[in-house]
Structure formats: C-alpha cells, structure tokens
Short mmCIF file of C-alpha atoms and ligand atoms in Angstrom, two decimals:
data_model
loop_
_atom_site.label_atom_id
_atom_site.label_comp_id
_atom_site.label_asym_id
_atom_site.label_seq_id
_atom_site.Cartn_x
_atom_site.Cartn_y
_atom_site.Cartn_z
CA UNK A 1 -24.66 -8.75 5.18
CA UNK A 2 -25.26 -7.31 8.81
CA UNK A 3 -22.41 -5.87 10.63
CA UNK A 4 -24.36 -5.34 13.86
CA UNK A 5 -21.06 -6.65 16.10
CA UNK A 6 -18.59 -4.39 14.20
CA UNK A 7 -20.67 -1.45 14.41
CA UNK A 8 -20.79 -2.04 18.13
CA UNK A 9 -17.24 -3.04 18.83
CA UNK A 10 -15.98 -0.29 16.91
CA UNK A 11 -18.11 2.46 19.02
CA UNK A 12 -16.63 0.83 22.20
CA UNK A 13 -13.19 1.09 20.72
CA UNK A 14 -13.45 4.85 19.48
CA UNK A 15 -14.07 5.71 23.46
CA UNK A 16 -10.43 4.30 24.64
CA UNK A 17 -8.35 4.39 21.04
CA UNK A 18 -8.22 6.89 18.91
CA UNK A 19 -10.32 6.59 15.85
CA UNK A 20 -11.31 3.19 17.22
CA UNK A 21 -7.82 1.73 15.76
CA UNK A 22 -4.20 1.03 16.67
CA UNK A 23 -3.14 1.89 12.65
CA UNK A 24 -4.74 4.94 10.47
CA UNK A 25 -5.13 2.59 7.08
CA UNK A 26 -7.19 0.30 9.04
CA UNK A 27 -10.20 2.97 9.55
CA UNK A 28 -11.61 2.65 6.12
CA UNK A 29 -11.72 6.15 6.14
CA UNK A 30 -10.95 5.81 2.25
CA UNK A 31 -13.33 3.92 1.20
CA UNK A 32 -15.88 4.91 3.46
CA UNK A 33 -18.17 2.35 5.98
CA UNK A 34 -16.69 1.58 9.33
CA UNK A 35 -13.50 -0.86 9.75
CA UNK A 36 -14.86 -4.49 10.20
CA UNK A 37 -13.27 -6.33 13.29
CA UNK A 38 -12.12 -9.70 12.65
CA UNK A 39 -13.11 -12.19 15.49
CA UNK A 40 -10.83 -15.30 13.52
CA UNK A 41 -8.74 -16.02 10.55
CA UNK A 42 -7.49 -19.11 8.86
CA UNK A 43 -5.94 -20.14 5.20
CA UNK A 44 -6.61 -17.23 2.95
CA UNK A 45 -10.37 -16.34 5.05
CA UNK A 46 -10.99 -13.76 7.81
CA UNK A 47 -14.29 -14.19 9.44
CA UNK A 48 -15.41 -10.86 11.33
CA UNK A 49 -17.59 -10.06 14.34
CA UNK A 50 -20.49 -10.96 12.60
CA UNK A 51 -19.24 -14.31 11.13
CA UNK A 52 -19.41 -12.94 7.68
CA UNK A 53 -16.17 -14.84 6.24
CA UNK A 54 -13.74 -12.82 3.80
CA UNK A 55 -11.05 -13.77 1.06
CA UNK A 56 -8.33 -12.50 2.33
CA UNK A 57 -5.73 -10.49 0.24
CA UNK A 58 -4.77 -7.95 3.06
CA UNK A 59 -3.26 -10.33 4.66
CA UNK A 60 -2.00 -8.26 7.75
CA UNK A 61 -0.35 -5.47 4.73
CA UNK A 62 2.23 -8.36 3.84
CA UNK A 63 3.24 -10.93 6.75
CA UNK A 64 0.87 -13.69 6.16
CA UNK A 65 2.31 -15.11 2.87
CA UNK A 66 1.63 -18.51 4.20
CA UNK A 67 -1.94 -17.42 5.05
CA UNK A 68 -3.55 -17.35 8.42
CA UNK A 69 -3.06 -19.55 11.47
CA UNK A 70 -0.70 -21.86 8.87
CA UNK A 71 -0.54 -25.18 11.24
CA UNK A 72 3.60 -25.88 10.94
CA UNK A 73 3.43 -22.22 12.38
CA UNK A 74 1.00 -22.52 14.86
CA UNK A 75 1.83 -25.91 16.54
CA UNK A 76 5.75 -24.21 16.68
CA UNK A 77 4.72 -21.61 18.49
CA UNK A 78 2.46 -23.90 20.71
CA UNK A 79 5.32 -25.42 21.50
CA UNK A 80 7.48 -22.28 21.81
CA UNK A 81 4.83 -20.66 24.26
CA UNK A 82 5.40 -23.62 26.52
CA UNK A 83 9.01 -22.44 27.19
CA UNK A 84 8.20 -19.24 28.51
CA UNK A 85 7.44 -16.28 25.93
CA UNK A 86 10.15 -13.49 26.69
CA UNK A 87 13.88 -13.82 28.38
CA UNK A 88 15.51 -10.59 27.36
CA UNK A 89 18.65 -12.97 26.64
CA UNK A 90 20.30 -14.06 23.84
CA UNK A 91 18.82 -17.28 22.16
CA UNK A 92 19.64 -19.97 19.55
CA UNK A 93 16.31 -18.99 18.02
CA UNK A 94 17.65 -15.40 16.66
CA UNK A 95 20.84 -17.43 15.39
CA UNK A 96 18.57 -19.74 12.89
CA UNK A 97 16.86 -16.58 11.96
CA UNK A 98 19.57 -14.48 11.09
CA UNK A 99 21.61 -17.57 9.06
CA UNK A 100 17.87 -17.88 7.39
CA UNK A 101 18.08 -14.32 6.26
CA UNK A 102 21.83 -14.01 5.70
CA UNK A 103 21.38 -17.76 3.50
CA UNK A 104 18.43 -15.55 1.00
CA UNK A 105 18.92 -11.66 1.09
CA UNK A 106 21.80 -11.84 -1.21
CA UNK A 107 23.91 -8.56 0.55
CA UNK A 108 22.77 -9.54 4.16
CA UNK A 109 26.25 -10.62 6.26
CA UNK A 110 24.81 -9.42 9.20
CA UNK A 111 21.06 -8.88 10.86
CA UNK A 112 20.28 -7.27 13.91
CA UNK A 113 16.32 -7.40 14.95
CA UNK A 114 14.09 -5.10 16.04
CA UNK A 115 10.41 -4.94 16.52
CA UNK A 116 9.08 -3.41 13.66
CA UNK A 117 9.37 -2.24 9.93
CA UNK A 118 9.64 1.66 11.85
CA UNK A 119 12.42 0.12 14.10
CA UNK A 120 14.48 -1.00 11.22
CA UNK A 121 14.26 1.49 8.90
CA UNK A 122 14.95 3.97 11.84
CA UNK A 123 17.88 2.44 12.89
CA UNK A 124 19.38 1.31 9.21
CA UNK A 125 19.27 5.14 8.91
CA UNK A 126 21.05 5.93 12.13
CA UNK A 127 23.37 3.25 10.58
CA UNK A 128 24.26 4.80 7.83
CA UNK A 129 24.95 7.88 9.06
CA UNK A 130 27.04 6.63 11.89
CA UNK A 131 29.31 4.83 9.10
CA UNK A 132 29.32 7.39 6.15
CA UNK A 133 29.61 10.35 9.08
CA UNK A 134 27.46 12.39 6.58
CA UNK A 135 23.89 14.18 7.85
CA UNK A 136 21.88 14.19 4.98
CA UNK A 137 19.64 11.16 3.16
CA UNK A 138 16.91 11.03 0.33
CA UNK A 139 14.02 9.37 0.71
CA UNK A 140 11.41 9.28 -2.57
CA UNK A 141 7.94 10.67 -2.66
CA UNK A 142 5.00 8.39 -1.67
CA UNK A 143 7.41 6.16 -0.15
CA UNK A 144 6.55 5.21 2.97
CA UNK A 145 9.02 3.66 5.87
CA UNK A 146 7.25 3.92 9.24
CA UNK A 147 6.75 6.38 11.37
CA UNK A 148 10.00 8.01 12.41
CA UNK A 149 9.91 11.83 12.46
CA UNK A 150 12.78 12.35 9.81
CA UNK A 151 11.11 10.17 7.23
CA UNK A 152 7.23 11.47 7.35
CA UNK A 153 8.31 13.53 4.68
CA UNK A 154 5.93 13.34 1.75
CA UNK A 155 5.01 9.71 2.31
CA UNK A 156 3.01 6.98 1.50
CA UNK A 157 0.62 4.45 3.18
CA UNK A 158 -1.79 5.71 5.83
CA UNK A 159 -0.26 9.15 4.94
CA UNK A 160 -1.06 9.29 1.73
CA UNK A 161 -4.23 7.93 2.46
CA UNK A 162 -5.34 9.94 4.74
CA UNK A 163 -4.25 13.13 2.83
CA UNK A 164 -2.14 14.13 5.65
CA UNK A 165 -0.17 17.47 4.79
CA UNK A 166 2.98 15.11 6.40
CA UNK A 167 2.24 15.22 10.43
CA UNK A 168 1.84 18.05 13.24
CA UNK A 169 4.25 17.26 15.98
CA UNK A 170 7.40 16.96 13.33
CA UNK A 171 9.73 19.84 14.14
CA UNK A 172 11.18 21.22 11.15
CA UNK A 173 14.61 20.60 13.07
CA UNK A 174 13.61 16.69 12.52
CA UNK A 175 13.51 16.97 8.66
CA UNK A 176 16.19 19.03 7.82
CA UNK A 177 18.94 16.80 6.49
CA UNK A 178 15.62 14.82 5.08
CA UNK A 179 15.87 14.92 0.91
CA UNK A 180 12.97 14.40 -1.36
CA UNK A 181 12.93 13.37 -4.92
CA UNK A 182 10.01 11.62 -7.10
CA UNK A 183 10.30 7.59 -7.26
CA UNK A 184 12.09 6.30 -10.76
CA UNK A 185 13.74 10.33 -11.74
CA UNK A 186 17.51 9.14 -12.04
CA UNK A 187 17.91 12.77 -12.82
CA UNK A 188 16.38 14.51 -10.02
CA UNK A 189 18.80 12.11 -7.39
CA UNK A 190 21.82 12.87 -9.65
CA UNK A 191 20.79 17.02 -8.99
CA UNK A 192 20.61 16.13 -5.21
CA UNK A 193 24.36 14.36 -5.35
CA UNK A 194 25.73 16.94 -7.50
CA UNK A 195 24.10 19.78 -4.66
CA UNK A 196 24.88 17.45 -2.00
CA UNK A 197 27.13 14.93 -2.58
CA UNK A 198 29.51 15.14 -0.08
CA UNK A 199 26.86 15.12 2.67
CA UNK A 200 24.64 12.47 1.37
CA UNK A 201 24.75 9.12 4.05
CA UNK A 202 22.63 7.69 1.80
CA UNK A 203 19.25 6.94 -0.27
CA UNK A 204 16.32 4.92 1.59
CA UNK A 205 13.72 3.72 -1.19
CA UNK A 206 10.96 0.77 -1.03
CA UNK A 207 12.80 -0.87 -4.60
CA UNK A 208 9.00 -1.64 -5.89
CA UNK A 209 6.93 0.79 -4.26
CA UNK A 210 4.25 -0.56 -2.20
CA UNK A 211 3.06 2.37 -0.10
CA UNK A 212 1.58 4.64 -3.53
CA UNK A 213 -0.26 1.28 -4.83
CA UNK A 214 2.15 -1.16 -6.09
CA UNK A 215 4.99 0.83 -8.60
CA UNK A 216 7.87 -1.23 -9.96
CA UNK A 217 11.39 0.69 -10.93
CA UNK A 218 11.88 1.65 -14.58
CA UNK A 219 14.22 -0.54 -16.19
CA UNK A 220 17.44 0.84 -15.24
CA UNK A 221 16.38 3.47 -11.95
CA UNK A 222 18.16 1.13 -9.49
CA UNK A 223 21.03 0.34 -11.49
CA UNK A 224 21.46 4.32 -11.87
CA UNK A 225 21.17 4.40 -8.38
CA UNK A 226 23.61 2.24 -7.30
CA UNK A 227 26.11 3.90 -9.99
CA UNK A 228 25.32 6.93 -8.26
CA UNK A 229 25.99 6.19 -4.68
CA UNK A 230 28.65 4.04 -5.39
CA UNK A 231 30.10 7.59 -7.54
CA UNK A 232 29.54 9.72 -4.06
CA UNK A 233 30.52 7.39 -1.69
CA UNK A 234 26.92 7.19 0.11
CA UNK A 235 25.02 4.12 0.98
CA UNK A 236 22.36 2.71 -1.23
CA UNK A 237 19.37 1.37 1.35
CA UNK A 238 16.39 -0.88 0.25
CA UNK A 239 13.50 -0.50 2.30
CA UNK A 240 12.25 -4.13 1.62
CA UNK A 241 9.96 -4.71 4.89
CA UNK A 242 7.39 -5.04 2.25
CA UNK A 243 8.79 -6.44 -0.90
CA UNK A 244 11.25 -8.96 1.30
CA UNK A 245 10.55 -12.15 0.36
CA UNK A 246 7.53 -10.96 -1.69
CA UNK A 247 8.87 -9.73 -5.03
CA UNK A 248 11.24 -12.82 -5.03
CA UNK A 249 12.60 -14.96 -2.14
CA UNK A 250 15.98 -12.84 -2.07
CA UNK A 251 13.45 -9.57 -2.23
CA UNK A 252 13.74 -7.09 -4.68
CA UNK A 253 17.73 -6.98 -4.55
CA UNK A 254 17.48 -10.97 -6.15
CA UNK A 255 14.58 -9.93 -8.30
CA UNK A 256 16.88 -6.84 -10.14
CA UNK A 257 20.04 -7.84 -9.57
CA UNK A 258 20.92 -4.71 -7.22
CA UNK A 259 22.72 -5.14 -4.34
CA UNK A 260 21.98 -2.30 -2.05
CA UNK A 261 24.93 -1.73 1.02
CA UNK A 262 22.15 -2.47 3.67
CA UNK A 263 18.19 -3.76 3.88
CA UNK A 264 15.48 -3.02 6.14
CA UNK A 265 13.25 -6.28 6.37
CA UNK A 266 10.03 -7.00 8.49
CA UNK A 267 6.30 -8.22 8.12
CA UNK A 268 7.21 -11.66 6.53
CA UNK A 269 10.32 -12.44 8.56
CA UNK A 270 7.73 -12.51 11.55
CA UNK A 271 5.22 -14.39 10.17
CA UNK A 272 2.53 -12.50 11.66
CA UNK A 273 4.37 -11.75 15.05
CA UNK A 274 6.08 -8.46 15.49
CA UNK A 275 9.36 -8.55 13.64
CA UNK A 276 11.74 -6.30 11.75
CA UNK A 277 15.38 -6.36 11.21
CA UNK A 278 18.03 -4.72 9.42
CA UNK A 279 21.07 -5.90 8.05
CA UNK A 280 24.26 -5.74 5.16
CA UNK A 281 27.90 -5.64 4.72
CA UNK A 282 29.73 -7.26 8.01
CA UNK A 283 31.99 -3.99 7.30
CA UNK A 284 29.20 -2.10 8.04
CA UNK A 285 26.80 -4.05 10.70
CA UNK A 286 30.41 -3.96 12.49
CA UNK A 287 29.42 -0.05 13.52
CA UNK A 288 26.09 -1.16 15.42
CA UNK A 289 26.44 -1.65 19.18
CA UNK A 290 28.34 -3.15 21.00
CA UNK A 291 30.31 -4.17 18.15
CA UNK A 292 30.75 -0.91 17.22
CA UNK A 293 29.42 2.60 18.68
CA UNK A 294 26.38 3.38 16.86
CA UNK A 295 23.11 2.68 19.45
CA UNK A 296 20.27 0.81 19.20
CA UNK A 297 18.26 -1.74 21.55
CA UNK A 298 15.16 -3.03 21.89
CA UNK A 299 13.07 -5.09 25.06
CA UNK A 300 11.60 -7.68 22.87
CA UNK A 301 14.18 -7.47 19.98
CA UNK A 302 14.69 -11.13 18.83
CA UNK A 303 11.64 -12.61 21.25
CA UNK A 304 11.50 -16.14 20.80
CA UNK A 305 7.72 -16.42 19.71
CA UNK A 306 8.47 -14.21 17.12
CA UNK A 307 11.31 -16.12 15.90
CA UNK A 308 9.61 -18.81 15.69
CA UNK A 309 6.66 -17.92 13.62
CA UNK A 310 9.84 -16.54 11.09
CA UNK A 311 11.92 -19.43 11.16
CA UNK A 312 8.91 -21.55 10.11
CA UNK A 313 7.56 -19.37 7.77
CA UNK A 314 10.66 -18.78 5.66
CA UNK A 315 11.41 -22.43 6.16
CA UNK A 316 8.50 -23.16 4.19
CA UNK A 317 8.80 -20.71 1.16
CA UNK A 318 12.14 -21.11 0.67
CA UNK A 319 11.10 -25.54 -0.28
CA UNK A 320 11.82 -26.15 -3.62
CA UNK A 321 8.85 -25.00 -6.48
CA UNK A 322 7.19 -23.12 -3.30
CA UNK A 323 7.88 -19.37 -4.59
CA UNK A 324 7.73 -20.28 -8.43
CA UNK A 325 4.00 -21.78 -7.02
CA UNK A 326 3.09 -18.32 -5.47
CA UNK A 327 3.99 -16.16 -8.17
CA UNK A 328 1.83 -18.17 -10.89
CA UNK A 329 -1.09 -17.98 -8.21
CA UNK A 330 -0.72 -14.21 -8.30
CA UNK A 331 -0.60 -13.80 -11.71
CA UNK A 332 -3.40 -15.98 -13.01
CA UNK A 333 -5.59 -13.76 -10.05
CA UNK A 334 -4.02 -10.75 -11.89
CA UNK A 335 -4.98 -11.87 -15.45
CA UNK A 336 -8.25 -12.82 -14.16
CA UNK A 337 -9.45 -9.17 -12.89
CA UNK A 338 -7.92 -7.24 -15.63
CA UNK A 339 -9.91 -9.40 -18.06
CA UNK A 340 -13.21 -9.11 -15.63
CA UNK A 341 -12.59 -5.02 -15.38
CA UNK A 342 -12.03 -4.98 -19.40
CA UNK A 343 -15.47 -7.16 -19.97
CA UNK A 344 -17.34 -4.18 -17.49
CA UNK A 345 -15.58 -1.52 -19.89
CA UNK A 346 -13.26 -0.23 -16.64
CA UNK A 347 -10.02 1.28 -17.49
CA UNK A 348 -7.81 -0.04 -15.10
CA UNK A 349 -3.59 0.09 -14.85
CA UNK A 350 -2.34 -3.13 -13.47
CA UNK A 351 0.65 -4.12 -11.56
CA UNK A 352 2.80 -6.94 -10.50
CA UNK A 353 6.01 -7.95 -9.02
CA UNK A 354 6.45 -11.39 -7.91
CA UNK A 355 3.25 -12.00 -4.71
CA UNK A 356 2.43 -7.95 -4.37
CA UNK A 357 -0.27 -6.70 -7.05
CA UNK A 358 -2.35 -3.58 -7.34
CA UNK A 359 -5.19 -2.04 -9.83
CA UNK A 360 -5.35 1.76 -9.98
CA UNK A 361 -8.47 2.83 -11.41
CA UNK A 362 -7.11 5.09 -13.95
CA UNK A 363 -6.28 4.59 -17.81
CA UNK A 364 -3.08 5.70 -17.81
CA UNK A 365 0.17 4.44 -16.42
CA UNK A 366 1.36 4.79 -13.06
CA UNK A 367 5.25 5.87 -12.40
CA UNK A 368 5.42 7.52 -9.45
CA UNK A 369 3.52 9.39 -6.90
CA UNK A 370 1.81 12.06 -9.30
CA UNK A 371 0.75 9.55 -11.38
CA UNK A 372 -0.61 7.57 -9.01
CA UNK A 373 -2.64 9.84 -7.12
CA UNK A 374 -4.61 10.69 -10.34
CA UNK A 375 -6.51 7.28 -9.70
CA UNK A 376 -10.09 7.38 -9.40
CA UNK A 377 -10.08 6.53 -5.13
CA UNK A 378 -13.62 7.08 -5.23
CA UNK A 379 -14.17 4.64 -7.76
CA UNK A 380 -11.74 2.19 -6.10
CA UNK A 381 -13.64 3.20 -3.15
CA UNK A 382 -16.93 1.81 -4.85
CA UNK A 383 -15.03 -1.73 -6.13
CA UNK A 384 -13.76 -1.89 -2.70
CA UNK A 385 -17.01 -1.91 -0.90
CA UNK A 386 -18.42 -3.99 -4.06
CA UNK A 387 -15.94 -6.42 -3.30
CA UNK A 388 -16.53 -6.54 0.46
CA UNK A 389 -20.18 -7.43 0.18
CA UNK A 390 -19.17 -10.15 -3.01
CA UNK A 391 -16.73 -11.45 0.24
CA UNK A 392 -13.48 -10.36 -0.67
CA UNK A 393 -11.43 -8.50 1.83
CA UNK A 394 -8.85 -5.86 -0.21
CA UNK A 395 -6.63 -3.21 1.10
CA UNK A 396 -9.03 -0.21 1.77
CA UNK A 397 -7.33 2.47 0.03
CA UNK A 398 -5.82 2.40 -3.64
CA UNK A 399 -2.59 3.91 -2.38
CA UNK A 400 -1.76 0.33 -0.62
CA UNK A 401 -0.59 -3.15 -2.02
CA UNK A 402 -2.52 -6.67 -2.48
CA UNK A 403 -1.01 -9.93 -1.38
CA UNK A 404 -0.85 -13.70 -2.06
CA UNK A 405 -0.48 -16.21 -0.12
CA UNK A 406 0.28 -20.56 -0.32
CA UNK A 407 -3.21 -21.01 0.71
CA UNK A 408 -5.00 -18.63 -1.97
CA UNK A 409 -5.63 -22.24 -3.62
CA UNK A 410 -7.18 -22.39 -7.34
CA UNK A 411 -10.61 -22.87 -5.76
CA UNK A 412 -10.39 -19.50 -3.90
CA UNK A 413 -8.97 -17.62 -7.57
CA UNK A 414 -11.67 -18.90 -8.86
CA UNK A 415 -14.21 -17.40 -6.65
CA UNK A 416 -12.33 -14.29 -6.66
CA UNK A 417 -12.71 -13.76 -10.13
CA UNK A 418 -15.99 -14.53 -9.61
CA UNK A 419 -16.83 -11.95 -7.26
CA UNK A 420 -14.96 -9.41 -9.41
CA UNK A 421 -16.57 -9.62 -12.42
CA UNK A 422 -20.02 -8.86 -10.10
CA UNK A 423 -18.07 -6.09 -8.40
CA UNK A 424 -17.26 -4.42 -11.54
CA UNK A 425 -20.61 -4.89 -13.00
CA UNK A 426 -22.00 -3.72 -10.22
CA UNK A 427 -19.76 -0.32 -10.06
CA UNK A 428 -19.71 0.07 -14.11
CA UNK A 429 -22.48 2.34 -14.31
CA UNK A 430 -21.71 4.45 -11.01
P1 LIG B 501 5.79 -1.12 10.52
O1 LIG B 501 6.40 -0.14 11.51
O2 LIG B 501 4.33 -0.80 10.21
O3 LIG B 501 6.00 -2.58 10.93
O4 LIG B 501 6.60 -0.98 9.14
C1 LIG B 501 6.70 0.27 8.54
C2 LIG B 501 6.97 0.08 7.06
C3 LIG B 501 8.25 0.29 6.59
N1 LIG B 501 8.56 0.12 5.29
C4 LIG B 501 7.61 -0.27 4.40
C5 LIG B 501 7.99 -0.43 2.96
C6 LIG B 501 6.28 -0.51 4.83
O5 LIG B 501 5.34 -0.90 3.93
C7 LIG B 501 5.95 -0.33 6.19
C8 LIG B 501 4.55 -0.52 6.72
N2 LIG B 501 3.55 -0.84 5.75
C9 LIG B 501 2.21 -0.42 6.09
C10 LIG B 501 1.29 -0.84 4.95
N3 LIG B 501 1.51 -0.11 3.78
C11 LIG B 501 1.76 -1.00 7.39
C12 LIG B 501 0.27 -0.93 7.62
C13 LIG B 501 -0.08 0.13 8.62
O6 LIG B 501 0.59 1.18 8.67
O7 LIG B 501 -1.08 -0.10 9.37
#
C-alpha cells in the first residue's frame, strides 16, 4: 500500500499544528507509522490521501453510528446549509432535539447543549456543585471526560495513551476537590463518602468504560453507587458522551436500569457535527442560567447544522428493529474475531456492550484500569498495523473503544473476519 500523500500532508501539517493533529489519539503514536489523512468517507469506508479505502470501525471515536455521509443526513443538512449556518438565536431545531433526547435518556427532563463532550461534562460538573453547594467530586481511574483541568486526573483516552503523567499546565489548585478511586471498587467510593461525605457534589463515571478499552460495570457497581449517593445526598453523574445511544438507545442508564440525577451526552447526538449536551432532573436543570444562577454559554451552542445532523440521526435509530439490528451486527463481528484470534492461538479478553466492543491482548480479564493496562499494546500495536494493511481501519491504541454502525452490512463482517484471521496469522509468530 503506498502512503506517499499522507506522508506528505502530514509533514506540512506538523509545521503549523502541533504533532501534525488537532487530537493526541489520532497520531498513531501507539501503534507506531504516521496518522493516515482521510481525503473521503462514506457507509462504513474511509478512503485516505492515497485512495487506499478502509473498513471503518473508528468511526470518528463514536458519532457515526449511522456510518459516513448517511444520505437522510446529508441531503438535511443540504437543505439546512441553505438557510444560513449560524444565528446565535434560539431555534425550533434545538426544541426537536432536546424532546428527542428527553423522549430516550430515561432521567433527561431537561437538556441544555454545548459544543462538545469537554463542554458537557465541564459544565454538568459546575452543575452539580452549584445545586449540592458541596466542592468535592470523584471521578474513576482511566476514565476519561475531556479535557477540563479538574478532571485530567488519572485519565483515560489520549492520556492514557500517550502515557501522560496527567498534564503540565494543571495547577494543583485545579485538582484539589478532584477524588480518585479505581472503576467497579464499591468499597473504595464508600471510604471516600465515609471521609468525605458531606462534601461530595457528586461522582462523574463513563457507566461502561470506554476510554481504558471497553470495561463494563460488575454486576451490581452502579446499583451500589446509586445507593451510595442517594445515602450522602450527592449527585450520581453518567458520563455517557460515549456509551449514549451506543450501549442501548436510552444509553447505559436503559441498559442497567440506573438512573443517574444528570447525563453528559455528545458524539452521537451530533451525528458527526460538533455536539454535546447535558441534561436531568427539571429540579435540577432549573439551577443552570438564566433559569437559575449557575453559568454557562456557548457561541455555537445548539447551531442549527448540528441539530440537524442529530435530529436525523437519532430519528433513524430510534425506527423500530433498528438498534436490536445493530447490536446483532456487533456481536456476530465480535464472535467472529475471538474465534479467528483462538484459531492463531492468541489469548485475547473480549468485550461488549450493546454497538461499543474491544479486544485486549491479554489472557486475563480486564476490570479496571490496572488490569487493563497489563495488555500487550505492542502486540495490539502489531494487529493494528496488520489490520491496516488487510484494510481495516481500528482505533490506534488498545486503551480506546470499537464501533458499529447501520451500514457495517453482512458483506463488510464478512470481510472483516476475513482480514482478521490474516492479521492474526500474520502477528502469531511475532
Ligand atoms: P470531546 O470533548 O472529545 O467531544 O468529548 C470528551 C469525552 C467525554 N467523555 C467521554 C466518555 C469521552 O469518550 C470523550 C471523548 N472521547 C475521545 C475518544 N476516546 C475522543 C477522541 C479524541 O480525544 O480525539
């Protein structure tokens, strides 16, 4: 395969962006090569600069889950783009969405949107804290939630990936009331309430973990949570930017049965275009400005193109058999590479919740962050590349999350599965 153009465009970009890229994870740096630059996308294929094409299971880390340049999504926001692109005014558009989100997030009331998953889990934070009028909150190990000072605290993602110590630049002032407990350890958040309690706003977790590989709750962990802050009075918060509409079509709080007090939601609700939101009880969406006192605002918060590509795209997962259709799609491609890894004599560990999947090359389970990062990366590193060349596009780092989408048809399984019983043949004896 010759990757002449990316090779080229990506020296141009390192001169004017930093590392060549607008996101860390997108570098490659953990799986080694140089990032490929996508020229077009459409379905479940990416074709890069080269015009080598690509299955797709990236999917822009999540959004996509109706595949690329879907044509109900495209020709609405032809039409959209026609009526100008911005007004920095209230629409009709961010109505539909909201009643969209507030009809299939089982404890969403309200929504307010924002811009990005960062945005929302920022401000459903600030949130919290403005209604409990308590400092502290607990956020899990290799959890990730954007970029916000107070929660690059032992994260996941790009952090993780990258085998940042955290980030320079974060003032110890900024992570102070910031608490830190291992994902699925009931016990170690009952020791922070019992230390704590009375200062806790609340507990921020991704309900499956996404950013460490993809790590589902124990059976029981968010029940125990939301025993616990019901107990102490403090808000229980599900980052579900990632799992929304992922795990199940009411997210992870449908999936479990959990209803957390307020969500943080993104990728998916945008359908590709910059989107997040945050929403919950009326009682306490009631606090956020200029309903209430507690600040937050945003230029393109609730732009109409974005809307758009939201509306349509949860239009269309939410028709009847649509979901049930995606999550047998995802687990037949599941099935299929744990038998092609067991037939090249890998020892892999498996996961899947609903449309989000992941394969840690290591033989023993995967809980939490500890366990996770004891997964071969260099030999993921090796299936990934493998992979790439067989034309199959993953997420380049084992500490991220694979995705499915309406147009991963059985023709394109099929040739995934092909390509990964060469990949793992190929990578058995390194
Ligand atoms: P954004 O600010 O990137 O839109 O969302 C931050 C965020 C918040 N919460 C969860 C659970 C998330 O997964 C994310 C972002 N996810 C990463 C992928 N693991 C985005 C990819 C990237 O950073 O380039």
């Amino acid at each position: 395969m010759n990757f002449s153009n990316s090779e080229r465009l990506f020296a141009a970009a390192q001169k004017v962006i930093p590392g060549g890229v607008n996101s860390p994870v997108r570098a490659f740096r953990a799986v080694g090569g140089q990032p490929l630059f996508i020229d077009r996308a459409e379905g479940p294929y990416m074709w890069d600069a080269d015009g080598n094409r690509y299955i797709d299971y990236v999917l822009s880390w999540g959004p996509l889950i109706l595949g690329h340049a879907h044509p109900d999504v495209v020709n609405a926001l032809k039409r959209a783009v026609e009526r100008g692109v911005s007004y920095g005014a209230p629409t009709a558009l961010e109505t539909e969405l909201a009643e969209l989100v507030c009809e299939l997030v089982p404890s969403a009331e309200q929504v307010r949107f924002v811009n990005s998953g960062t945005e929302a889990t920022m401000s459903v934070l600030r949130l919290a804290r403005a209604f409990t009028k308590r400092n502290k909150i607990i956020k899990l190990q290799g959890n990730y939630h954007g970029h916000a000072d107070f929660l690059l605290v032992q994260a996941g993602s790009g952090v993780a990936t990258l085998g940042l110590p955290d980030s320079p630049g974060v003032p110890a002032g900024a992570t102070r009331d910031t608490l830190t407990a291992p994902f699925n350890d009931l016990a170690a958040i009952e020791g922070l309430f019992n230390q704590h309690g009375d200062d806790i706003a609340g507990i921020i977790l991704e309900p499956v973990a996404g950013n460490m590989g993809c790590v589902p709750p124990l059976e029981g962990y968010l029940a125990g949570l939301r025993r616990l802050c019901t107990q102490y009075d403090a808000l229980l918060i599900f980052d579900e930017v990632m799992t929304g509409f992922r795990v199940a079509l009411g997210g992870a709080q449908e999936y479990y049965g959990v209803m957390p007090d307020l969500t943080a939601l993104g990728k998916v609700i945008g359908g590709g275009l910059p989107v997040g939101a945050y929403a919950g009880r009326r009682e306490i969406m009631q606090t956020v400005a200029p309903a209430g006192p507690m600040y937050q605002a945003g230029t393109l918060s609730g732009n109409p193109l974005a809307m758009t590509a939201g509306i349509e795209t949860l239009k269309a997962i939410r028709e009847p058999g649509v979901f049930e259709q995606l999550v047998a799609g995802t687990t037949e491609l599941c099935q299929g590479l744990g038998a092609a890894a067991e037939a090249a004599n890998i020892p892999v560990y498996q996961t899947q919740v609903g449309t989000m999947f992941c394969m840690f090359f290591t033989d023993q389970p995967v809980v939490n962050w500890d366990t996770a990062a004891k997964s071969d990366t260099q030999k993921y590193a090796r299936f990934f590349q493998a992979m790439l060349r067989q034309g199959v596009y993953l997420a380049p780092s084992q500490f991220e999350t694979g995705f499915f989408s309406t147009a991963h048809t059985e023709g394109v399984i099929a040739a995934t599965l092909r390509a990964a019983e060469a990949a793992f043949q190929e990578i058995m004896d390194q």
